[in-house]
CSV table of C-alpha atoms (C1' of nucleotides) in Angstrom, one decimal:
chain,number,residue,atom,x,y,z
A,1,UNK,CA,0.0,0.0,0.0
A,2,UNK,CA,1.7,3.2,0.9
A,3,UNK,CA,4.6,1.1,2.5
A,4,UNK,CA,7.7,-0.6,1.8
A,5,UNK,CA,7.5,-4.0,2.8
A,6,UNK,CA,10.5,-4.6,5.0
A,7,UNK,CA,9.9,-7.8,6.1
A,8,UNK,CA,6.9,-9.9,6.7
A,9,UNK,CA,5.7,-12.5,9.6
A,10,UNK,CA,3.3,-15.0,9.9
A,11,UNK,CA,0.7,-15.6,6.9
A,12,UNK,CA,-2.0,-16.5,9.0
A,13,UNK,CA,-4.6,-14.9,6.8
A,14,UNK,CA,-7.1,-16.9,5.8
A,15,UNK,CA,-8.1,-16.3,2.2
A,16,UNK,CA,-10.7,-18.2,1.8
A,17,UNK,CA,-13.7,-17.2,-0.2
A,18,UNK,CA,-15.6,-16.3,2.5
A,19,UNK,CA,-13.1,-13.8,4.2
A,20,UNK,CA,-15.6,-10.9,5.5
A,21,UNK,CA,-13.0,-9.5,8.1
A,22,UNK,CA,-9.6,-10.2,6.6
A,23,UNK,CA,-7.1,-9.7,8.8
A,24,UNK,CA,-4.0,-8.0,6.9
A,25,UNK,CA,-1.7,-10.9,8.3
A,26,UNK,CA,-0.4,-11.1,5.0
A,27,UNK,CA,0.8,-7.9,5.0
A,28,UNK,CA,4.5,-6.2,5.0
A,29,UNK,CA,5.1,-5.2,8.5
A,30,UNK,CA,8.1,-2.6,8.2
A,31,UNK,CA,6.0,-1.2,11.8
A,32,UNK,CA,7.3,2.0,11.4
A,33,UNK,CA,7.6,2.1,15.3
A,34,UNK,CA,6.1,4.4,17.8
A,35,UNK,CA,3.6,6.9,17.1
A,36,UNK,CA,5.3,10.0,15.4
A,37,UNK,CA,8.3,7.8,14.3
A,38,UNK,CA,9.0,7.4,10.8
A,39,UNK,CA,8.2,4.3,9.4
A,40,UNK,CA,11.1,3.6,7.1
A,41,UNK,CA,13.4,4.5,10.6
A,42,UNK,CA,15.1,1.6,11.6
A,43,UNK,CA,13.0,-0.1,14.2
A,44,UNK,CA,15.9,0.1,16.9
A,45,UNK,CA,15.9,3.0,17.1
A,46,UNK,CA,12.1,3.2,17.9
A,47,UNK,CA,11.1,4.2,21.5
A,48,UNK,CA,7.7,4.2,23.5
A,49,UNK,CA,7.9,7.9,24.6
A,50,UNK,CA,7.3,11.1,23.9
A,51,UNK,CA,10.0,13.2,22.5
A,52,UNK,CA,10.6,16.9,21.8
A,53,UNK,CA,8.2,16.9,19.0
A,54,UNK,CA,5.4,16.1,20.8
A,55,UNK,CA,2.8,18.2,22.3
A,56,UNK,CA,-0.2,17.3,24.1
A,57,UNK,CA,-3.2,19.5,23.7
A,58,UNK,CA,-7.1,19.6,25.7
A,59,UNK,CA,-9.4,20.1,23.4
A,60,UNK,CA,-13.3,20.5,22.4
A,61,UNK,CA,-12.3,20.4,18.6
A,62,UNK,CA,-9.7,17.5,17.8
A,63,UNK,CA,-10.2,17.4,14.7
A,64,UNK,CA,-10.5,20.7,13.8
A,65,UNK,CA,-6.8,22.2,14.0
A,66,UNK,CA,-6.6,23.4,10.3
A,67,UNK,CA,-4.9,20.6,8.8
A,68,UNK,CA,-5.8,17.6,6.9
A,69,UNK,CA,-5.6,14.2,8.6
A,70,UNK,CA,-6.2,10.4,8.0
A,71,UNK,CA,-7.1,8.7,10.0
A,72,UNK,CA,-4.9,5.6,10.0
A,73,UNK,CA,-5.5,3.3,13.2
A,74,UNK,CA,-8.0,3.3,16.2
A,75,UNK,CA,-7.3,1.4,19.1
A,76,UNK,CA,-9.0,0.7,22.5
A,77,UNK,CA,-6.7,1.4,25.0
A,78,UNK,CA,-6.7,-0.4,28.6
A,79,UNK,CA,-9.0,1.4,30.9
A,80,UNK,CA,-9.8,3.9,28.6
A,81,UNK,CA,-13.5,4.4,27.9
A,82,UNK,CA,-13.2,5.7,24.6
A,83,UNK,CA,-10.9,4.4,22.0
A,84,UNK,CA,-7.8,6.2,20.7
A,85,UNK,CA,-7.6,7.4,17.0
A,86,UNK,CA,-4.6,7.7,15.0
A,87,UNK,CA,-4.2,10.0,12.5
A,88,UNK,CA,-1.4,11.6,10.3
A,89,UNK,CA,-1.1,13.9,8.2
A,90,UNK,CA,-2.8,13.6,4.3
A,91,UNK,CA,0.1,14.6,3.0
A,92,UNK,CA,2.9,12.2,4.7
A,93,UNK,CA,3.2,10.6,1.3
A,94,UNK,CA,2.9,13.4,-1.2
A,95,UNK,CA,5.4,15.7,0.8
A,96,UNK,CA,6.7,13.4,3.4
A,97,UNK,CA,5.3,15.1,6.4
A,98,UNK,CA,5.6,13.2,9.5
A,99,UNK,CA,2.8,15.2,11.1
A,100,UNK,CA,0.7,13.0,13.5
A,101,UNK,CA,-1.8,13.2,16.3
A,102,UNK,CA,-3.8,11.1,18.4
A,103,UNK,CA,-7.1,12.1,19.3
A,104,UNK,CA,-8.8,10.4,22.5
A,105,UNK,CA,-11.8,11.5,24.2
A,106,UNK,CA,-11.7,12.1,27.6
A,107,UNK,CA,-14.6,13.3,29.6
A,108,UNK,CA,-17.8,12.5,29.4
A,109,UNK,CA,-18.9,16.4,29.7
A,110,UNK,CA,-20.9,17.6,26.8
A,111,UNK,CA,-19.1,18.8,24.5
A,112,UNK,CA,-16.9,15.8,25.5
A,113,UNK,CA,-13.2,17.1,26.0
A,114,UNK,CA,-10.4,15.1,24.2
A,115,UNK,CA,-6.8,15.3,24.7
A,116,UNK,CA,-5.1,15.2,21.0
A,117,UNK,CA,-1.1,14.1,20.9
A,118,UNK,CA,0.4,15.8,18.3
A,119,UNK,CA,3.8,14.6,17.2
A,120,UNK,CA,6.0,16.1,14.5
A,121,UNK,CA,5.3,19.5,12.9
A,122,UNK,CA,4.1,19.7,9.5
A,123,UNK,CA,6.6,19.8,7.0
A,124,UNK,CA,3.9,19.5,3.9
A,125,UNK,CA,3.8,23.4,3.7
A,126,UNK,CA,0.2,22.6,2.5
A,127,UNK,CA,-1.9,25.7,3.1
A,128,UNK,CA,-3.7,24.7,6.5
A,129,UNK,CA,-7.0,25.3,5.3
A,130,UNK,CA,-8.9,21.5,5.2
A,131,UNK,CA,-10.2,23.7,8.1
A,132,UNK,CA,-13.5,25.7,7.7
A,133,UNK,CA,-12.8,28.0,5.2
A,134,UNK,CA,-16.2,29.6,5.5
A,135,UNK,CA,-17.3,31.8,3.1
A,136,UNK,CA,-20.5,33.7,2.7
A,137,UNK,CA,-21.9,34.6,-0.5
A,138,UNK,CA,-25.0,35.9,-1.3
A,139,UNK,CA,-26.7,34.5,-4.1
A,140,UNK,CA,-27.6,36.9,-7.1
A,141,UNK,CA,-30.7,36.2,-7.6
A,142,UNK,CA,-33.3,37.8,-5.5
A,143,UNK,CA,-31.4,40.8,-2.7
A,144,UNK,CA,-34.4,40.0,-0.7
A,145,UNK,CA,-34.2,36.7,-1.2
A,146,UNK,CA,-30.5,36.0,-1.0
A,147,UNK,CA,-29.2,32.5,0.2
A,148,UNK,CA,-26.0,32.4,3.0
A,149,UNK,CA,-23.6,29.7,1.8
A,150,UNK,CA,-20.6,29.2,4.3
A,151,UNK,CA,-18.1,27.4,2.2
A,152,UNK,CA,-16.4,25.4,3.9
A,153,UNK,CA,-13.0,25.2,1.6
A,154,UNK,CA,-9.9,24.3,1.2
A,155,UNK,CA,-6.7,25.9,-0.1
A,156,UNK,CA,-4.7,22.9,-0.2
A,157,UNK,CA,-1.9,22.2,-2.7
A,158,UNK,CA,-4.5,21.3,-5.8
A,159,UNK,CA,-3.4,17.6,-6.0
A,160,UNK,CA,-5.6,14.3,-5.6
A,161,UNK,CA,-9.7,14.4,-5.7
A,162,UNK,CA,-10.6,13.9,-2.5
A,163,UNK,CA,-14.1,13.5,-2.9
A,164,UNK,CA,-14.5,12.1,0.0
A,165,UNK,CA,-11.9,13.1,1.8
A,166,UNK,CA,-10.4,12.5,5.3
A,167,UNK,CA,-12.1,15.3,7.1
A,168,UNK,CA,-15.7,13.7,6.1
A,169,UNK,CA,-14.4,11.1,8.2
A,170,UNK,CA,-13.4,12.7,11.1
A,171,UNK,CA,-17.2,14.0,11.1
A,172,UNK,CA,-18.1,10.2,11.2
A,173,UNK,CA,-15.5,9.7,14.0
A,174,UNK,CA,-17.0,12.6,16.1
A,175,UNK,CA,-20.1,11.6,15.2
A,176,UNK,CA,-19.5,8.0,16.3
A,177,UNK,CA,-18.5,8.9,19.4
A,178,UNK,CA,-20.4,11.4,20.3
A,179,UNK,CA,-23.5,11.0,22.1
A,180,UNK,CA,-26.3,13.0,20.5
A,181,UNK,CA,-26.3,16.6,21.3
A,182,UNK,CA,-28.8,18.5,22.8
A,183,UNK,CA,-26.7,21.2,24.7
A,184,UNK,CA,-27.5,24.7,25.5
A,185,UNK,CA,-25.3,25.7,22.7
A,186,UNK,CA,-25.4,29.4,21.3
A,187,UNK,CA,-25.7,27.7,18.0
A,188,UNK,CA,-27.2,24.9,16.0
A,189,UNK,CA,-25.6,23.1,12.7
A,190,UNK,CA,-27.9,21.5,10.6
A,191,UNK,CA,-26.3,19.0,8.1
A,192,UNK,CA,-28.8,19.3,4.9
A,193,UNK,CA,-28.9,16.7,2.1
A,194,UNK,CA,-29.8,17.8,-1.4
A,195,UNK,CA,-33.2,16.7,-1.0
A,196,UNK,CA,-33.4,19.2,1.6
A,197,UNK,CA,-33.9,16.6,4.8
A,198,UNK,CA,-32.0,17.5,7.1
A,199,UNK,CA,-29.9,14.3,7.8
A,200,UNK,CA,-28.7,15.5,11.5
A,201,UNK,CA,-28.4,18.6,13.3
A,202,UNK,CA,-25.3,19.4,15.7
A,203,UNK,CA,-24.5,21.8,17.9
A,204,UNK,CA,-21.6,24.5,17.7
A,205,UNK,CA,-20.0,26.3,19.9
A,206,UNK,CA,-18.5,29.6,20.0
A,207,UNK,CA,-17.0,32.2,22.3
A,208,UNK,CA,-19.2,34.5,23.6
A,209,UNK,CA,-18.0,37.3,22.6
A,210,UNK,CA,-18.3,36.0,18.7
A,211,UNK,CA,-21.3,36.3,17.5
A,212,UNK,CA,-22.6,35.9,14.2
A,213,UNK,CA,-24.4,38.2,11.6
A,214,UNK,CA,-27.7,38.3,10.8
A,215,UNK,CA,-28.9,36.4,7.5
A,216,UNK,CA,-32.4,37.9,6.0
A,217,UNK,CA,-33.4,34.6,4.1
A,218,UNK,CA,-32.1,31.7,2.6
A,219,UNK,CA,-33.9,29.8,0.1
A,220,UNK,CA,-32.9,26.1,-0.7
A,221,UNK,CA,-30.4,26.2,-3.6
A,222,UNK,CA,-27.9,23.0,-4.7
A,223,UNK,CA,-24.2,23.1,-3.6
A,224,UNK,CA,-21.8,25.8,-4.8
A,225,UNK,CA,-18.6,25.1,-6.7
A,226,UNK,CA,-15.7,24.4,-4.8
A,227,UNK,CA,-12.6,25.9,-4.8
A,228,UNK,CA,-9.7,24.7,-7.1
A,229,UNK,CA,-7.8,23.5,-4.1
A,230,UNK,CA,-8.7,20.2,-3.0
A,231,UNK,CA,-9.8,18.9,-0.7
A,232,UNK,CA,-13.0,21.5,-0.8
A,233,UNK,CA,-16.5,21.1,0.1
A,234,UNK,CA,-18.9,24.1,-0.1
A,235,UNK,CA,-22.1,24.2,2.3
A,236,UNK,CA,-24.7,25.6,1.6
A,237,UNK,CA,-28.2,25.9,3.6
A,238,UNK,CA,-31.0,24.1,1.8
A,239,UNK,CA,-33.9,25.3,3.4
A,240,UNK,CA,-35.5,28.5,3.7
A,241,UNK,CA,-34.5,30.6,6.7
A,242,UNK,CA,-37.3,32.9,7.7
A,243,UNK,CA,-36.1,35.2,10.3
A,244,UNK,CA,-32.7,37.2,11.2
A,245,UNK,CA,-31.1,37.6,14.6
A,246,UNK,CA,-31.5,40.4,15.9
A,247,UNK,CA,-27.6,40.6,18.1
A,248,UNK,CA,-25.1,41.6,16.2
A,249,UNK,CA,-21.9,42.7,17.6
A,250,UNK,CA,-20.0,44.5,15.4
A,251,UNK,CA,-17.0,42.3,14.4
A,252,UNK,CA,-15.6,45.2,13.0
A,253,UNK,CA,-12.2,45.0,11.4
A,254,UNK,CA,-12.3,41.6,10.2
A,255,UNK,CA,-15.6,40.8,8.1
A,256,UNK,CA,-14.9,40.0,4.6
A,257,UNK,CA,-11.1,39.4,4.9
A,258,UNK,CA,-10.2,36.7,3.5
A,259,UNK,CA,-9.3,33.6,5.5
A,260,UNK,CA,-6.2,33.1,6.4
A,261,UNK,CA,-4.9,29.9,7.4
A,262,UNK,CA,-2.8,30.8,10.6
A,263,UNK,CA,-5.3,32.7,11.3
A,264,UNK,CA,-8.3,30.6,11.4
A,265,UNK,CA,-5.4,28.1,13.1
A,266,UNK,CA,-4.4,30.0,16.0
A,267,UNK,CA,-8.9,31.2,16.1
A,268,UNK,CA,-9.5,27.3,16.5
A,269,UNK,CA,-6.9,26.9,19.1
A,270,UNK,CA,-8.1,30.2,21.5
A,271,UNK,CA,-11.7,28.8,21.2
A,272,UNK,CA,-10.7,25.7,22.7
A,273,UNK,CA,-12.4,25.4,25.9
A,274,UNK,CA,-14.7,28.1,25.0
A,275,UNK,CA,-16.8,26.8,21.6
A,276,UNK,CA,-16.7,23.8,19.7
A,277,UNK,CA,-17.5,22.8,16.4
A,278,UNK,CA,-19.6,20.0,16.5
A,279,UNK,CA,-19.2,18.5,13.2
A,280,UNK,CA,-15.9,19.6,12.6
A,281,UNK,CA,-14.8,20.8,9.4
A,282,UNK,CA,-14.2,18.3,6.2
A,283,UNK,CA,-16.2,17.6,3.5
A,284,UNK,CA,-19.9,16.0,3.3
A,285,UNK,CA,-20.6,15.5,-0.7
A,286,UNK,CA,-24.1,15.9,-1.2
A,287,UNK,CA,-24.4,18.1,1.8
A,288,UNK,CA,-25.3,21.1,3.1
A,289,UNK,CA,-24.8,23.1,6.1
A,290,UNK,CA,-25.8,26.0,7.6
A,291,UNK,CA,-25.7,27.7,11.3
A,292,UNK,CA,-28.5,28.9,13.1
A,293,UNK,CA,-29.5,29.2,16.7
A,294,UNK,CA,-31.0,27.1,18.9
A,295,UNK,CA,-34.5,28.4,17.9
A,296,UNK,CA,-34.2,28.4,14.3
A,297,UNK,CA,-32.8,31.2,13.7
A,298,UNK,CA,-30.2,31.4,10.7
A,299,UNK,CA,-26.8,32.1,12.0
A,300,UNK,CA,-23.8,32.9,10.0
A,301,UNK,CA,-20.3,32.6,11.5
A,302,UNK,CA,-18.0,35.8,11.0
A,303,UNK,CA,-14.8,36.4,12.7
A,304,UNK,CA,-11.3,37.3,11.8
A,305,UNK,CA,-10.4,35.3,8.8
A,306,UNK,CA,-13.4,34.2,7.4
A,307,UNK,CA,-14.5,35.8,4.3
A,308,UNK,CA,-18.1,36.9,4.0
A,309,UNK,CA,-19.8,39.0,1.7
A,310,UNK,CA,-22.7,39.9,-0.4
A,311,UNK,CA,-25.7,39.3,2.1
A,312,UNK,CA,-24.1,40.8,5.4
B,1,DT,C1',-12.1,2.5,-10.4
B,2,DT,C1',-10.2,5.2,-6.9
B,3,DC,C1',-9.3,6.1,-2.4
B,4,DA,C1',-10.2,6.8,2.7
B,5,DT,C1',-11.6,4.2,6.5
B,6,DT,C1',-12.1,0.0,9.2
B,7,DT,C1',-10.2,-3.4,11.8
B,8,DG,C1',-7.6,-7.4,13.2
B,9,DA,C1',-2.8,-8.6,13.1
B,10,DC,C1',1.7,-7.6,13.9
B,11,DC,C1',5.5,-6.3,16.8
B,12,DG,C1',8.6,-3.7,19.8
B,13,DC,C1',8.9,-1.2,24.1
B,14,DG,C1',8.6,-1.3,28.9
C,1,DC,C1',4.0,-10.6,28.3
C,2,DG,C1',0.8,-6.8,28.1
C,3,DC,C1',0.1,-2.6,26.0
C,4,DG,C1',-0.1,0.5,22.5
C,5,DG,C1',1.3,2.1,17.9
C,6,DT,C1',1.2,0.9,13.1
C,7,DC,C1',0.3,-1.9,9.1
C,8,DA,C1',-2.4,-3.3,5.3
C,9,DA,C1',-6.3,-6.2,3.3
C,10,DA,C1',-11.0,-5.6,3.2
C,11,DT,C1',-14.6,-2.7,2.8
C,12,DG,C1',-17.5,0.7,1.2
C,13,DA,C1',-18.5,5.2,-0.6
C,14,DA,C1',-18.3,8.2,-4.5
DNA sequence: TTCATTTGACCGCG
DNA sequence: CGCGGTCAAATGAA
């Protein structure tokens, strides 16, 4: 697969027809060693603890750090009620970054709190934006009318498809292991299919002192073009948003700046502890997304770095 | 067909 | 020898 085989060990798997769960026994095993260790090193020099690159990190938003990961391993760990995932970074083969983290839940508080490892810094030099890139356009048609679409974009080096990419996942992980949501959060995001059901709703969080603009309306309308840069989604809301909230702090200096990378980095990291994104960032093909409050209300997210414009 | 995720196996550290 | 980190075939989605 993405591995050299070094050497192999024990062929115990069992290819028979009727394999459902086939154990990769027949694999290579180079076993590239500890976590954050590279796995063409030679295993001697491997060793079970942390080093200089590693940080640990307590977190309400593991997977949204404003890089691109895959997932690569998951593990239940002895006494540990949730499991541990592993992830590295998307772009350890294309660019050789060693970038890794391991993301393991660690309270049962809603919004659970995980502590994420991260070993290694990222040497891909791909712009950090698999994060939320959220973008707000209003759509031409109808001023009165106009649609909020947070894109949700990447500016990533341009290579691969990524359809359905890594982040999309880590939605699934969250969503796997998170118990369904029903917190007093400031904010509600509704996942929308094309069809216009709503497929599940999640709750965001965000610092108080953010809060989001107010939308007029925003009729149902398919999913925008993404940007050039894989891996991209767009979300878009796919229902028809009715009213506008009414608190608006002025964010001032920073609406319709474009989003910049560090910036919506270092954001994600000083909202830790204080908002969460429920769903993460990534991308859902085929669907939508939008913010509102908890009682309906159509929210939009603006803060430094994200770009917004047309219906603000 | 491609590609990311899943998941049991593998394997070294402690 | 147990634990935990990683591998890679299988799986499934697009």
């Amino acid at each position: 697969m993405e591995l050299q085989c070094l050497k192999r060990k024990k062929a115990s798997y069992p290819f028979a027809q009727g394999a459902v769960m086939g154990p990769a026994s027949g694999s290579c095993s180079p076993r590239g060693g500890v976590f954050g260790l590279s796995p063409t090193a030679p295993r001697h020099s491997c060793k079970r603890r942390k080093d200089k690159l590693t940080r640990v990190k307590h977190t309400l938003t593991p997977y949204f750090d404003g890089h691109l990961w895959r997932k690569y391993g998951q593990k239940v760990i002895k006494d540990a009620p949730y499991p541990r995932l592993y992830f590295r970074c998307s772009y350890r083969e294309d660019r050789h970054c060693l970038a890794s983290k391991l993301v393991q839940q660690v309270t049962h508080d809603d919004p659970p709190l995980y502590e994420v490892t991260y070993k290694h810094e990222h040497t891909c030099n791909a712009a950090p934006v698999p994060a939320p890139d959220i973008e707000a356009d209003a759509l031409p048609t109808d001023t009165s009318d106009a649609a909020l679409v947070l894109r949700f974009g990447s500016s990533g080096d341009g290579s691969g498809s990524n359809h359905h990419g890594g982040a999309a996942m880590q939605l699934q992980e969250q969503q796997q292991y998170h118990r369904p949501v029903l917190h007093p959060s400031p904010f509600v995001m509704t996942n929308n299919n094309f069809d216009g059901s709503n497929s599940s709703q999640l709750h965001a969080f965000f610092p108080s002192h953010v809060v989001p603009p107010v939308v007029s309306s925003c009729p149902p309308f398919p999913i925008i073009e993404s940007s050039p840069t894989p891996p991209t989604t767009s979300w878009s809301p796919s229902f028809p948003i009715v009213e506008s909230t009414p608190t608006v702090v002025p964010s001032t200096d920073h609406e319709g700046d474009m989003f910049s990378p560090l910036d919506w980095d270092s954001f994600m990291y000083d909202l830790d502890d204080h908002s969460h994104f429920s769903s993460d960032h990534g991308q859902f093909p085929g669907n939508t997304f939008s913010w509102e409050t908890n009682d309906g209300s159509p929210l939009a997210h603006l803060r430094k770095g994200i770009k917004a414009e047309g219906l603000f």
